[in-house]
Amino acid sequence: MSNCLLSLCLGGVALIHADAFAQSATAPAPAPVTTAAPPAAQVLPAVTVTGERPTNRIDRQVYDVRSDISSSNGSAADALNNVPSVAVDPDGSVTLRGSSNVQILVDGKPSAMLQGDNRGASLQAMAADDIESIEVINNPGAQFGNEAGGGPILNLVMRRNRRPGGSGVANANLGAAGRYNSAVSGTYNEGAWGYQGGINVRHDGRNSVADVSRDRLDPVSGAMLHSSQQSNGNGLNDSVGINSTVSYNIGANDSVSATVALLGRSNNQQGRDRYIFDGLDGAVQSDYQRRTARAGDSRNNSWGARYDHKGALPGETLKLDLRVSSSSNVNDSDYANTYAVFAPGAFDSQARQHSDMRNRIVDFTGDYERPLAGGAAKLGYKLASNRSDSDTLYTDLFGGLAVPNARRSSNYELEENTAALYGSWQTRINERWGALAGLRAEYTDLDIHQLQGGGAAKNSYLNLMPSLFATYKLSELSNLRFSYAHRLRRPSAVDLNPAVIYRDELNVFAGNPHLKPTQTDSFELGYETRMGGLETNLRGYFRRDTDAIVDYRYFLDDNVLLTTRANGAGSRAGGLEFTVSGKLTPLLTVNGSGNLAHSEQTTQDSNGIFSSRSANALSGRARLNYQFDAANQLQLALQMQGKTLSGQGYRSPNSTLNLSLRHVLTPQLTLIANVTDLFKTNKVETVVDSAALRETSTRRFDGRLLYVGLSYRFGGPPARAAEDGARLRGRGPGGQGGPGGPDMGGPGGPGPDGA
């Protein structure tokens, strides 16, 4: 067990991990870290030391994102976009293998800032340089709960430094159109005490333009009526994040730690939409422009405390962790409608909207692990409370008089309480076989109140969730992996909120308080090996959802389309995923991945007819790193996202290409430049094709954005930057998580706690 426990959490929540996680009973106990610095000749940069960790574990894949050149001026959303089969659009929406049912954790725990509509903006405000690695857990085991979806998990493992002494890094970057970001972080360890913290600021965002073409069925005439919408939005966001962690070792076997993190974000957005409606004869019946001015503030904070105890038995540990996180989002919008062609009863008008959304999560977990029957047993519990409040007041302005609009206003509360127990047992059966089996029992109680209108709903359920993982060592260079997990997707607060939320004049959203949780069975079979200088992974997977939560659309009136959630008959998805990484030449490193997927959904059209839809899609990533010499490096990153089903429609394929350059000026100072979306191809296009609605929506964002910055490292080993380049030229897969490391042939270490 390491003598010093440190972790870094930016913008939400932090989890302090012991330096070595408990291994199976057959694994040797980790050696303690000495308090004296090693001889100078043996000092290695932190990135090299952590690079020795296994990149594949029995229940997850681990991807080192620090080798990405753009990490010093990118966001957490950018870092996620470099992970195989993960896609993050400019709004911050995240999908994994084409599924949007993704949990995002920070050091194994949920955070209020990464739930609901708050998640996208928070990911874009978090600094990528604070992330050490990203764990992809497609089939979560028994130790993980079902917060914010219950589907696959993306776990952000934050940087931490436990070496004696002090060190730090400072980054400053300038971008196009006044964009900038800067961050300073540092750590200091002496004796039993350890400190770590940082601060970052960011002025960034993406302007956008959109075009929508809609043809809807007229129920009277049976003809299709056409309308269109052209939109543009501009304005950048400002964010400031501060985090701090302190830890203390109480003797050789006990340690305590505390952490606090704050993230503030403000925005000032301007938008303009033009709506044109045609009649049956094709003539324009209504043409007006809607101007929008938005201003808002978001406040996110978290604090936590943790106690770790190392028992007398090899690998025996006890961990108690309490974390509290909250988010608050306040927004004010002003609207003005100006008509060029008046529809019957229409008139130039003004309106105002105030919204206040709050979320608070209290999470208390405990984990006990010890050797048992030739393996390692782990028991844990979770007690959690999640409270969401949403208050929206919409007023129409008539001269100097403000009149509340009950149809567009709402006041909603949701309280969710969870209690869970889990157990797992991990063992190495023989020299070739390793296994991890677990079972989780989880009780959930939901209490929903629609304060405006007096509506209320309650629900509670108890679920058992088994999981099984196995590895088989084919040879010294090859492994087979199998995993199965039964999971539960609980509806989120947004899914359950019955209030009608106007996204714009033509599109509104309302949740469904009668949603049932989705039951998911997920299987995966993987093969990993080394071929020459390349590390390769091939994984086949299949996922079956019962009571799948899908989008359901129908018209509230002639032109306003309501999107809500409903339990569909079910859905299925499967595919073949591969990754390959390594050196093609001594100077050229390649990291590639692809996902050939097939998905099926059964949905209900607005006319009540059920229909099945299917899609085949090919998605991929390719990243080339060329090291000209010890001081200069070029990186090209191509990202391609395939077709994705979405309720009554689908999302079209998309691709982007990013370019980055790194030049080492001194052993401490590095110059970095990167261009985002080099060919300006980034867009979000959705298509709805049903009996009553045919719609194509295309939204494009600022492309070809240039950032130039400096990164300065102080303290610690003096040649960090130069050694980073050496690592990229000669060590491992360059961040794409191949099958190397100590986990080849065995069950591997458990990873962050997730009770």
mmCIF file of C-alpha atoms in Angstrom, residues 363-687:
data_model
loop_
_atom_site.group_PDB
_atom_site.id
_atom_site.type_symbol
_atom_site.label_atom_id
_atom_site.label_comp_id
_atom_site.label_asym_id
_atom_site.label_seq_id
_atom_site.Cartn_x
_atom_site.Cartn_y
_atom_site.Cartn_z
ATOM 1 C CA ASP A 363 -22.755 9.133 -1.963
ATOM 2 C CA PHE A 364 -21.425 7.008 0.934
ATOM 3 C CA THR A 365 -19.702 3.728 0.102
ATOM 4 C CA GLY A 366 -17.629 1.107 1.838
ATOM 5 C CA ASP A 367 -15.482 -1.698 0.445
ATOM 6 C CA TYR A 368 -13.764 -4.563 2.243
ATOM 7 C CA GLU A 369 -11.402 -6.941 0.452
ATOM 8 C CA ARG A 370 -9.450 -9.947 1.697
ATOM 9 C CA PRO A 371 -7.998 -13.259 0.513
ATOM 10 C CA LEU A 372 -10.526 -16.084 0.408
ATOM 11 C CA ALA A 373 -10.342 -19.654 -0.920
ATOM 12 C CA GLY A 374 -7.351 -19.059 -3.169
ATOM 13 C CA GLY A 375 -8.660 -15.777 -4.508
ATOM 14 C CA ALA A 376 -9.772 -12.333 -3.377
ATOM 15 C CA ALA A 377 -13.264 -11.604 -2.049
ATOM 16 C CA LYS A 378 -14.729 -8.111 -2.052
ATOM 17 C CA LEU A 379 -17.836 -6.921 -0.218
ATOM 18 C CA GLY A 380 -19.309 -3.464 -0.366
ATOM 19 C CA TYR A 381 -22.292 -1.253 0.243
ATOM 20 C CA LYS A 382 -23.687 1.980 -1.117
ATOM 21 C CA LEU A 383 -26.079 4.522 0.377
ATOM 22 C CA ALA A 384 -26.960 7.382 -1.959
ATOM 23 C CA SER A 385 -29.426 10.221 -2.310
ATOM 24 C CA ASN A 386 -29.985 12.166 -5.520
ATOM 25 C CA ARG A 387 -32.266 15.214 -5.473
ATOM 26 C CA SER A 388 -33.170 17.209 -8.603
ATOM 27 C CA ASP A 389 -35.191 20.430 -8.755
ATOM 28 C CA SER A 390 -36.283 22.278 -11.899
ATOM 29 C CA ASP A 391 -38.173 25.591 -11.841
ATOM 30 C CA THR A 392 -39.058 27.406 -15.081
ATOM 31 C CA LEU A 393 -41.095 30.611 -15.333
ATOM 32 C CA TYR A 394 -42.098 31.828 -18.796
ATOM 33 C CA THR A 395 -43.800 35.217 -19.162
ATOM 34 C CA ASP A 396 -45.303 36.929 -22.190
ATOM 35 C CA LEU A 397 -44.684 40.686 -22.361
ATOM 36 C CA PHE A 398 -47.506 42.969 -23.477
ATOM 37 C CA GLY A 399 -46.271 46.536 -23.371
ATOM 38 C CA GLY A 400 -45.110 46.940 -19.789
ATOM 39 C CA LEU A 401 -47.197 44.017 -18.505
ATOM 40 C CA ALA A 402 -45.682 40.559 -17.835
ATOM 41 C CA VAL A 403 -48.216 37.707 -18.007
ATOM 42 C CA PRO A 404 -47.102 34.212 -16.855
ATOM 43 C CA ASN A 405 -47.524 31.515 -19.493
ATOM 44 C CA ALA A 406 -48.697 28.397 -17.652
ATOM 45 C CA ARG A 407 -48.176 26.174 -20.685
ATOM 46 C CA ARG A 408 -44.451 26.935 -20.805
ATOM 47 C CA SER A 409 -43.789 27.125 -17.052
ATOM 48 C CA SER A 410 -43.107 24.279 -14.632
ATOM 49 C CA ASN A 411 -41.871 23.438 -11.144
ATOM 50 C CA TYR A 412 -40.616 19.924 -10.650
ATOM 51 C CA GLU A 413 -38.851 17.906 -7.938
ATOM 52 C CA LEU A 414 -37.417 14.402 -7.936
ATOM 53 C CA GLU A 415 -35.868 12.562 -5.014
ATOM 54 C CA GLU A 416 -34.126 9.254 -5.582
ATOM 55 C CA ASN A 417 -32.744 7.113 -2.749
ATOM 56 C CA THR A 418 -30.616 4.037 -3.345
ATOM 57 C CA ALA A 419 -29.279 1.296 -1.102
ATOM 58 C CA ALA A 420 -27.080 -1.463 -2.492
ATOM 59 C CA LEU A 421 -25.008 -4.443 -1.365
ATOM 60 C CA TYR A 422 -22.576 -6.320 -3.560
ATOM 61 C CA GLY A 423 -20.075 -9.122 -3.390
ATOM 62 C CA SER A 424 -17.476 -10.441 -5.809
ATOM 63 C CA TRP A 425 -14.792 -13.112 -5.860
ATOM 64 C CA GLN A 426 -11.745 -13.014 -8.092
ATOM 65 C CA THR A 427 -9.317 -15.881 -8.529
ATOM 66 C CA ARG A 428 -6.647 -17.305 -10.754
ATOM 67 C CA ILE A 429 -7.916 -20.838 -11.355
ATOM 68 C CA ASN A 430 -4.638 -22.047 -12.839
ATOM 69 C CA GLU A 431 -1.786 -20.705 -14.939
ATOM 70 C CA ARG A 432 -4.158 -20.033 -17.842
ATOM 71 C CA TRP A 433 -7.578 -19.254 -16.357
ATOM 72 C CA GLY A 434 -8.668 -16.276 -14.291
ATOM 73 C CA ALA A 435 -12.222 -15.420 -13.215
ATOM 74 C CA LEU A 436 -14.216 -12.694 -11.473
ATOM 75 C CA ALA A 437 -17.858 -13.269 -10.459
ATOM 76 C CA GLY A 438 -20.148 -10.842 -8.675
ATOM 77 C CA LEU A 439 -23.715 -10.123 -7.609
ATOM 78 C CA ARG A 440 -25.292 -6.782 -6.741
ATOM 79 C CA ALA A 441 -28.621 -6.178 -4.989
ATOM 80 C CA GLU A 442 -29.936 -2.647 -5.439
ATOM 81 C CA TYR A 443 -33.078 -1.033 -4.034
ATOM 82 C CA THR A 444 -34.327 2.253 -5.516
ATOM 83 C CA ASP A 445 -37.092 4.550 -4.323
ATOM 84 C CA LEU A 446 -38.349 7.408 -6.534
ATOM 85 C CA ASP A 447 -40.572 10.286 -5.444
ATOM 86 C CA ILE A 448 -41.713 12.748 -8.146
ATOM 87 C CA HIS A 449 -43.644 16.002 -7.639
ATOM 88 C CA GLN A 450 -44.903 18.366 -10.321
ATOM 89 C CA LEU A 451 -45.563 21.354 -8.065
ATOM 90 C CA GLN A 452 -47.301 23.336 -10.797
ATOM 91 C CA GLY A 453 -50.489 21.404 -11.418
ATOM 92 C CA GLY A 454 -50.190 19.141 -8.380
ATOM 93 C CA GLY A 455 -49.072 15.984 -10.167
ATOM 94 C CA ALA A 456 -47.122 13.322 -8.281
ATOM 95 C CA ALA A 457 -45.791 9.817 -8.844
ATOM 96 C CA LYS A 458 -43.898 7.239 -6.821
ATOM 97 C CA ASN A 459 -41.995 4.137 -7.786
ATOM 98 C CA SER A 460 -39.684 1.657 -6.120
ATOM 99 C CA TYR A 461 -38.029 -1.566 -7.179
ATOM 100 C CA LEU A 462 -35.449 -4.122 -6.090
ATOM 101 C CA ASN A 463 -33.110 -5.654 -8.651
ATOM 102 C CA LEU A 464 -30.438 -8.339 -8.655
ATOM 103 C CA MET A 465 -27.564 -7.849 -11.102
ATOM 104 C CA PRO A 466 -25.097 -10.699 -11.689
ATOM 105 C CA SER A 467 -21.813 -10.370 -13.591
ATOM 106 C CA LEU A 468 -19.079 -12.748 -14.725
ATOM 107 C CA PHE A 469 -15.637 -12.152 -16.236
ATOM 108 C CA ALA A 470 -13.042 -14.692 -17.353
ATOM 109 C CA THR A 471 -9.645 -14.654 -19.039
ATOM 110 C CA TYR A 472 -7.757 -17.469 -20.733
ATOM 111 C CA LYS A 473 -4.062 -17.210 -21.544
ATOM 112 C CA LEU A 474 -3.520 -18.722 -24.985
ATOM 113 C CA SER A 475 0.196 -17.937 -25.042
ATOM 114 C CA GLU A 476 2.714 -15.486 -23.655
ATOM 115 C CA LEU A 477 1.414 -12.905 -26.145
ATOM 116 C CA SER A 478 -2.297 -13.734 -26.458
ATOM 117 C CA ASN A 479 -5.398 -13.696 -24.244
ATOM 118 C CA LEU A 480 -9.069 -14.549 -24.574
ATOM 119 C CA ARG A 481 -11.578 -12.566 -22.492
ATOM 120 C CA PHE A 482 -15.248 -13.178 -21.775
ATOM 121 C CA SER A 483 -17.699 -10.997 -19.869
ATOM 122 C CA TYR A 484 -21.401 -10.936 -19.049
ATOM 123 C CA ALA A 485 -23.374 -8.408 -17.020
ATOM 124 C CA HIS A 486 -27.026 -7.793 -16.284
ATOM 125 C CA ARG A 487 -27.660 -4.088 -15.785
ATOM 126 C CA LEU A 488 -30.484 -1.702 -15.034
ATOM 127 C CA ARG A 489 -31.047 1.659 -16.701
ATOM 128 C CA ARG A 490 -33.126 3.833 -14.404
ATOM 129 C CA PRO A 491 -34.832 6.833 -16.037
ATOM 130 C CA SER A 492 -33.072 10.119 -15.283
ATOM 131 C CA ALA A 493 -34.709 13.214 -13.795
ATOM 132 C CA VAL A 494 -35.024 14.672 -17.304
ATOM 133 C CA ASP A 495 -36.671 11.463 -18.562
ATOM 134 C CA LEU A 496 -39.257 11.562 -15.766
ATOM 135 C CA ASN A 497 -40.099 15.287 -15.711
ATOM 136 C CA PRO A 498 -43.579 15.638 -17.303
ATOM 137 C CA ALA A 499 -43.248 19.417 -17.785
ATOM 138 C CA VAL A 500 -43.220 20.639 -21.385
ATOM 139 C CA ILE A 501 -39.893 22.353 -22.119
ATOM 140 C CA TYR A 502 -39.732 24.548 -25.226
ATOM 141 C CA ARG A 503 -36.416 24.092 -27.000
ATOM 142 C CA ASP A 504 -37.578 26.457 -29.717
ATOM 143 C CA GLU A 505 -40.869 27.467 -31.326
ATOM 144 C CA LEU A 506 -41.279 24.181 -33.202
ATOM 145 C CA ASN A 507 -39.731 21.642 -30.838
ATOM 146 C CA VAL A 508 -40.639 20.846 -27.244
ATOM 147 C CA PHE A 509 -39.669 18.069 -24.852
ATOM 148 C CA ALA A 510 -41.470 16.398 -21.954
ATOM 149 C CA GLY A 511 -40.482 13.452 -19.791
ATOM 150 C CA ASN A 512 -42.679 10.524 -18.859
ATOM 151 C CA PRO A 513 -43.154 9.821 -15.112
ATOM 152 C CA HIS A 514 -44.502 6.327 -15.895
ATOM 153 C CA LEU A 515 -41.265 5.040 -17.454
ATOM 154 C CA LYS A 516 -40.035 1.651 -16.332
ATOM 155 C CA PRO A 517 -36.305 0.943 -16.009
ATOM 156 C CA THR A 518 -34.610 -0.773 -18.922
ATOM 157 C CA GLN A 519 -33.190 -4.242 -18.251
ATOM 158 C CA THR A 520 -29.997 -4.948 -20.195
ATOM 159 C CA ASP A 521 -28.084 -8.179 -20.789
ATOM 160 C CA SER A 522 -24.661 -7.638 -22.293
ATOM 161 C CA PHE A 523 -22.118 -10.195 -23.549
ATOM 162 C CA GLU A 524 -18.588 -9.740 -24.857
ATOM 163 C CA LEU A 525 -15.840 -12.036 -26.176
ATOM 164 C CA GLY A 526 -12.391 -10.605 -26.842
ATOM 165 C CA TYR A 527 -9.076 -11.720 -28.297
ATOM 166 C CA GLU A 528 -5.876 -9.754 -27.773
ATOM 167 C CA THR A 529 -2.357 -10.411 -28.978
ATOM 168 C CA ARG A 530 0.890 -8.843 -30.122
ATOM 169 C CA MET A 531 1.990 -9.132 -33.729
ATOM 170 C CA GLY A 532 5.420 -7.780 -34.449
ATOM 171 C CA GLY A 533 5.519 -4.279 -33.026
ATOM 172 C CA LEU A 534 1.734 -3.965 -32.908
ATOM 173 C CA GLU A 535 -0.708 -4.725 -30.104
ATOM 174 C CA THR A 536 -4.174 -5.749 -31.270
ATOM 175 C CA ASN A 537 -7.579 -6.323 -29.685
ATOM 176 C CA LEU A 538 -10.640 -7.878 -31.318
ATOM 177 C CA ARG A 539 -13.944 -7.890 -29.420
ATOM 178 C CA GLY A 540 -17.335 -9.222 -30.395
ATOM 179 C CA TYR A 541 -20.288 -7.958 -28.358
ATOM 180 C CA PHE A 542 -24.050 -8.305 -28.098
ATOM 181 C CA ARG A 543 -26.511 -6.246 -26.046
ATOM 182 C CA ARG A 544 -30.236 -6.887 -25.520
ATOM 183 C CA ASP A 545 -32.548 -4.329 -23.905
ATOM 184 C CA THR A 546 -35.986 -5.063 -22.454
ATOM 185 C CA ASP A 547 -38.363 -2.114 -21.975
ATOM 186 C CA ALA A 548 -35.842 0.038 -23.839
ATOM 187 C CA ILE A 549 -36.315 3.773 -23.262
ATOM 188 C CA VAL A 550 -36.647 5.427 -26.687
ATOM 189 C CA ASP A 551 -37.781 8.748 -28.152
ATOM 190 C CA TYR A 552 -41.451 9.065 -29.128
ATOM 191 C CA ARG A 553 -42.672 12.080 -31.158
ATOM 192 C CA TYR A 554 -46.081 13.544 -31.930
ATOM 193 C CA PHE A 555 -47.557 16.994 -32.677
ATOM 194 C CA LEU A 556 -49.104 19.070 -29.890
ATOM 195 C CA ASP A 557 -50.770 21.278 -32.502
ATOM 196 C CA ASP A 558 -50.317 22.078 -36.173
ATOM 197 C CA ASN A 559 -46.609 22.932 -35.959
ATOM 198 C CA VAL A 560 -45.225 22.142 -32.489
ATOM 199 C CA LEU A 561 -43.537 18.728 -32.308
ATOM 200 C CA LEU A 562 -43.312 17.081 -28.885
ATOM 201 C CA THR A 563 -40.486 14.637 -28.178
ATOM 202 C CA THR A 564 -40.950 12.451 -25.116
ATOM 203 C CA ARG A 565 -39.685 9.125 -23.781
ATOM 204 C CA ALA A 566 -41.451 5.778 -23.892
ATOM 205 C CA ASN A 567 -40.653 2.142 -23.150
ATOM 206 C CA GLY A 568 -40.270 0.421 -26.486
ATOM 207 C CA ALA A 569 -40.744 -3.266 -27.134
ATOM 208 C CA GLY A 570 -36.979 -3.707 -26.957
ATOM 209 C CA SER A 571 -33.734 -3.221 -28.812
ATOM 210 C CA ARG A 572 -30.681 -5.229 -29.768
ATOM 211 C CA ALA A 573 -27.185 -4.251 -30.784
ATOM 212 C CA GLY A 574 -24.049 -6.153 -31.614
ATOM 213 C CA GLY A 575 -20.843 -5.746 -33.451
ATOM 214 C CA LEU A 576 -17.161 -6.287 -33.856
ATOM 215 C CA GLU A 577 -14.661 -3.832 -32.391
ATOM 216 C CA PHE A 578 -10.915 -3.780 -32.982
ATOM 217 C CA THR A 579 -7.928 -1.731 -31.862
ATOM 218 C CA VAL A 580 -4.372 -1.810 -33.143
ATOM 219 C CA SER A 581 -1.457 0.202 -31.835
ATOM 220 C CA GLY A 582 2.307 0.254 -32.003
ATOM 221 C CA LYS A 583 5.274 1.390 -34.079
ATOM 222 C CA LEU A 584 5.178 1.004 -37.833
ATOM 223 C CA THR A 585 8.693 2.425 -38.037
ATOM 224 C CA PRO A 586 11.102 3.643 -35.334
ATOM 225 C CA LEU A 587 9.653 7.151 -35.748
ATOM 226 C CA LEU A 588 6.027 6.466 -36.709
ATOM 227 C CA THR A 589 3.457 5.238 -34.191
ATOM 228 C CA VAL A 590 -0.093 4.314 -35.163
ATOM 229 C CA ASN A 591 -3.187 3.981 -32.986
ATOM 230 C CA GLY A 592 -6.265 2.749 -34.783
ATOM 231 C CA SER A 593 -9.669 1.411 -33.832
ATOM 232 C CA GLY A 594 -12.909 0.530 -35.514
ATOM 233 C CA ASN A 595 -16.402 -0.664 -34.673
ATOM 234 C CA LEU A 596 -18.631 -2.471 -37.162
ATOM 235 C CA ALA A 597 -22.042 -2.446 -35.499
ATOM 236 C CA HIS A 598 -25.584 -3.620 -36.199
ATOM 237 C CA SER A 599 -28.468 -2.204 -34.158
ATOM 238 C CA GLU A 600 -32.228 -2.780 -34.092
ATOM 239 C CA GLN A 601 -35.001 -0.817 -32.363
ATOM 240 C CA THR A 602 -38.759 -1.249 -32.133
ATOM 241 C CA THR A 603 -40.512 2.116 -31.859
ATOM 242 C CA GLN A 604 -43.990 3.601 -32.071
ATOM 243 C CA ASP A 605 -44.783 6.226 -34.696
ATOM 244 C CA SER A 606 -47.031 9.204 -33.961
ATOM 245 C CA ASN A 607 -49.939 7.374 -35.609
ATOM 246 C CA GLY A 608 -49.604 4.571 -33.044
ATOM 247 C CA ILE A 609 -48.068 2.010 -35.423
ATOM 248 C CA PHE A 610 -45.104 -0.007 -34.107
ATOM 249 C CA SER A 611 -42.236 -0.540 -36.486
ATOM 250 C CA SER A 612 -38.725 -1.999 -36.358
ATOM 251 C CA ARG A 613 -35.685 -0.139 -37.578
ATOM 252 C CA SER A 614 -32.150 -1.374 -38.102
ATOM 253 C CA ALA A 615 -28.843 0.155 -39.058
ATOM 254 C CA ASN A 616 -25.354 -1.007 -39.955
ATOM 255 C CA ALA A 617 -22.576 1.416 -39.120
ATOM 256 C CA LEU A 618 -18.801 1.577 -39.294
ATOM 257 C CA SER A 619 -17.049 3.956 -36.893
ATOM 258 C CA GLY A 620 -13.343 4.407 -36.400
ATOM 259 C CA ARG A 621 -10.379 6.324 -35.066
ATOM 260 C CA ALA A 622 -6.906 6.660 -36.543
ATOM 261 C CA ARG A 623 -4.071 8.560 -34.911
ATOM 262 C CA LEU A 624 -0.601 8.892 -36.401
ATOM 263 C CA ASN A 625 2.344 10.200 -34.357
ATOM 264 C CA TYR A 626 5.533 11.037 -36.224
ATOM 265 C CA GLN A 627 8.639 11.912 -34.175
ATOM 266 C CA PHE A 628 10.935 13.967 -36.431
ATOM 267 C CA ASP A 629 13.565 14.151 -33.709
ATOM 268 C CA ALA A 630 13.772 14.416 -29.926
ATOM 269 C CA ALA A 631 12.230 17.904 -30.003
ATOM 270 C CA ASN A 632 9.562 17.766 -32.727
ATOM 271 C CA GLN A 633 6.454 15.674 -33.110
ATOM 272 C CA LEU A 634 3.460 15.731 -35.490
ATOM 273 C CA GLN A 635 0.101 14.104 -34.780
ATOM 274 C CA LEU A 636 -2.890 13.543 -37.095
ATOM 275 C CA ALA A 637 -6.159 12.287 -35.608
ATOM 276 C CA LEU A 638 -9.082 11.178 -37.793
ATOM 277 C CA GLN A 639 -12.448 10.429 -36.176
ATOM 278 C CA MET A 640 -15.403 8.855 -37.982
ATOM 279 C CA GLN A 641 -18.807 8.194 -36.433
ATOM 280 C CA GLY A 642 -21.251 5.875 -38.180
ATOM 281 C CA LYS A 643 -25.033 5.929 -38.443
ATOM 282 C CA THR A 644 -26.841 5.795 -35.084
ATOM 283 C CA LEU A 645 -30.496 4.892 -34.483
ATOM 284 C CA SER A 646 -32.566 7.308 -32.415
ATOM 285 C CA GLY A 647 -36.206 6.418 -31.820
ATOM 286 C CA GLN A 648 -38.156 7.191 -34.996
ATOM 287 C CA GLY A 649 -35.073 8.199 -36.925
ATOM 288 C CA TYR A 650 -31.314 8.145 -36.987
ATOM 289 C CA ARG A 651 -28.216 10.283 -36.805
ATOM 290 C CA SER A 652 -26.109 10.495 -39.951
ATOM 291 C CA PRO A 653 -22.388 9.617 -40.135
ATOM 292 C CA ASN A 654 -19.844 12.303 -39.287
ATOM 293 C CA SER A 655 -16.062 12.760 -39.465
ATOM 294 C CA THR A 656 -13.376 15.218 -38.330
ATOM 295 C CA LEU A 657 -9.613 15.542 -38.711
ATOM 296 C CA ASN A 658 -7.403 17.243 -36.115
ATOM 297 C CA LEU A 659 -3.740 18.242 -36.452
ATOM 298 C CA SER A 660 -1.258 18.828 -33.615
ATOM 299 C CA LEU A 661 2.397 19.832 -33.392
ATOM 300 C CA ARG A 662 4.755 19.716 -30.407
ATOM 301 C CA HIS A 663 8.171 21.378 -30.176
ATOM 302 C CA VAL A 664 10.394 21.006 -27.103
ATOM 303 C CA LEU A 665 12.060 24.367 -26.475
ATOM 304 C CA THR A 666 13.849 23.367 -23.265
ATOM 305 C CA PRO A 667 13.607 20.313 -20.987
ATOM 306 C CA GLN A 668 10.908 22.196 -19.061
ATOM 307 C CA LEU A 669 9.204 24.290 -21.769
ATOM 308 C CA THR A 670 7.172 22.926 -24.698
ATOM 309 C CA LEU A 671 5.387 24.723 -27.535
ATOM 310 C CA ILE A 672 2.148 23.097 -28.694
ATOM 311 C CA ALA A 673 -0.144 23.972 -31.616
ATOM 312 C CA ASN A 674 -3.242 22.141 -32.761
ATOM 313 C CA VAL A 675 -5.996 22.676 -35.312
ATOM 314 C CA THR A 676 -9.458 21.308 -34.531
ATOM 315 C CA ASP A 677 -11.650 20.128 -37.428
ATOM 316 C CA LEU A 678 -9.080 20.848 -40.118
ATOM 317 C CA PHE A 679 -11.485 20.449 -43.067
ATOM 318 C CA LYS A 680 -14.582 21.938 -41.353
ATOM 319 C CA THR A 681 -16.590 18.733 -41.682
ATOM 320 C CA ASN A 682 -17.984 18.528 -38.148
ATOM 321 C CA LYS A 683 -21.786 18.512 -38.136
ATOM 322 C CA VAL A 684 -24.756 16.940 -36.395
ATOM 323 C CA GLU A 685 -27.403 15.686 -38.829
ATOM 324 C CA THR A 686 -30.540 13.903 -37.628
ATOM 325 C CA VAL A 687 -33.267 12.402 -39.784
#
